[in-house]
GROMACS .gro file of C-alpha atoms in nm:
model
   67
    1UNK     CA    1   0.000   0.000   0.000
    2UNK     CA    2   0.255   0.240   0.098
    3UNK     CA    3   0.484   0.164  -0.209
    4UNK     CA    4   0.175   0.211  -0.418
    5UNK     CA    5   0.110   0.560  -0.263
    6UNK     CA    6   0.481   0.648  -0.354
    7UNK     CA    7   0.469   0.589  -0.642
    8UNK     CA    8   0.162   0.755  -0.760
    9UNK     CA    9   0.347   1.038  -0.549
   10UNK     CA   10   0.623   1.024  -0.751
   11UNK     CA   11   0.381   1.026  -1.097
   12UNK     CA   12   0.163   1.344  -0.962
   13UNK     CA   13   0.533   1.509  -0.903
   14UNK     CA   14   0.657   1.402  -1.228
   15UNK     CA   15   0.978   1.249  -1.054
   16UNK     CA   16   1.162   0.922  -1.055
   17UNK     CA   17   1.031   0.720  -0.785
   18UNK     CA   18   1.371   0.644  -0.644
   19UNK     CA   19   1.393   1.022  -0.611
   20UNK     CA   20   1.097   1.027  -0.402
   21UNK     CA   21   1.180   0.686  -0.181
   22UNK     CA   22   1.572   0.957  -0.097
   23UNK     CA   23   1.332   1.209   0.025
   24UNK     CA   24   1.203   0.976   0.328
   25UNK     CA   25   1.522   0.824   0.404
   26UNK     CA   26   1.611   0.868   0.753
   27UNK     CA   27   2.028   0.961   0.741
   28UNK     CA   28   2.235   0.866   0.999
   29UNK     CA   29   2.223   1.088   1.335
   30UNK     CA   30   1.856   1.120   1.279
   31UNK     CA   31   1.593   0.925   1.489
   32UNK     CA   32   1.315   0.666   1.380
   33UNK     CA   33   0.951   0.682   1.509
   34UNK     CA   34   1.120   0.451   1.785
   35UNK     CA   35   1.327   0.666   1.923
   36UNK     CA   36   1.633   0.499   1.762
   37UNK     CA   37   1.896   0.679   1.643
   38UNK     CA   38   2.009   0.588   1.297
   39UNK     CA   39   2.352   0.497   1.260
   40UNK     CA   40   2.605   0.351   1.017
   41UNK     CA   41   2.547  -0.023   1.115
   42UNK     CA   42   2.175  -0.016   0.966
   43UNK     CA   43   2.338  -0.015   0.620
   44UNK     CA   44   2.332   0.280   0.339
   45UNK     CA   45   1.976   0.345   0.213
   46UNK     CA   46   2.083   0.543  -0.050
   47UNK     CA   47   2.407   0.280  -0.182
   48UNK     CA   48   2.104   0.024  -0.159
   49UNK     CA   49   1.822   0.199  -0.355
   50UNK     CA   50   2.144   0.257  -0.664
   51UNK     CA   51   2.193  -0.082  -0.678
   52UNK     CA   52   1.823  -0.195  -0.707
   53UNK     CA   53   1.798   0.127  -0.954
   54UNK     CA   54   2.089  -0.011  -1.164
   55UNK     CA   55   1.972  -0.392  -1.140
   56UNK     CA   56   1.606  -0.303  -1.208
   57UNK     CA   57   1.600  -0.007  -1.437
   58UNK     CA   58   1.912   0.039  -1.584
   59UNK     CA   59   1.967  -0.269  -1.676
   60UNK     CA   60   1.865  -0.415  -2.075
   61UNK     CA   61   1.578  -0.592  -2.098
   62UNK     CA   62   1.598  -0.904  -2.315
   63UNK     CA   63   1.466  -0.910  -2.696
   64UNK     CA   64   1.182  -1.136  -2.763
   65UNK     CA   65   1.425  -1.425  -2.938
   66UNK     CA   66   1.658  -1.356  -2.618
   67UNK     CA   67   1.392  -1.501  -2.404
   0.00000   0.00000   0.00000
């Protein structure tokens, strides 16, 4: 549901969707709805979203008698 609202979001904006997912990362120092405080062991957001960008919409998508 969520993903679904970013995206249409991201459509109504007229932005890449990844561009919208950066805006509502939490960076590190900041704090979660928890309390938590984010910090450099919960991974990099943003070096994850690039790869899943690259892997997913960078990447070629096979030709019909590739399949």
């Amino acid at each position: 549901m969520v993903g679904r609202l970013i995206d249409m979001l991201a459509r109504k904006l007229d932005m890449p969707i990844w561009e919208v997912m950066k805006k509502n990362f939490l960076s590190e120092g900041k704090k979660n709805a928890l309390g938590q405080t984010i910090t450099k062991s919960h991974g990099d957001l943003y070096q994850c979203l690039d790869e899943v960008k690259k892997a997913v919409f960078d990447t070629r998508k096979p030709d019909e008698d590739e399949r």
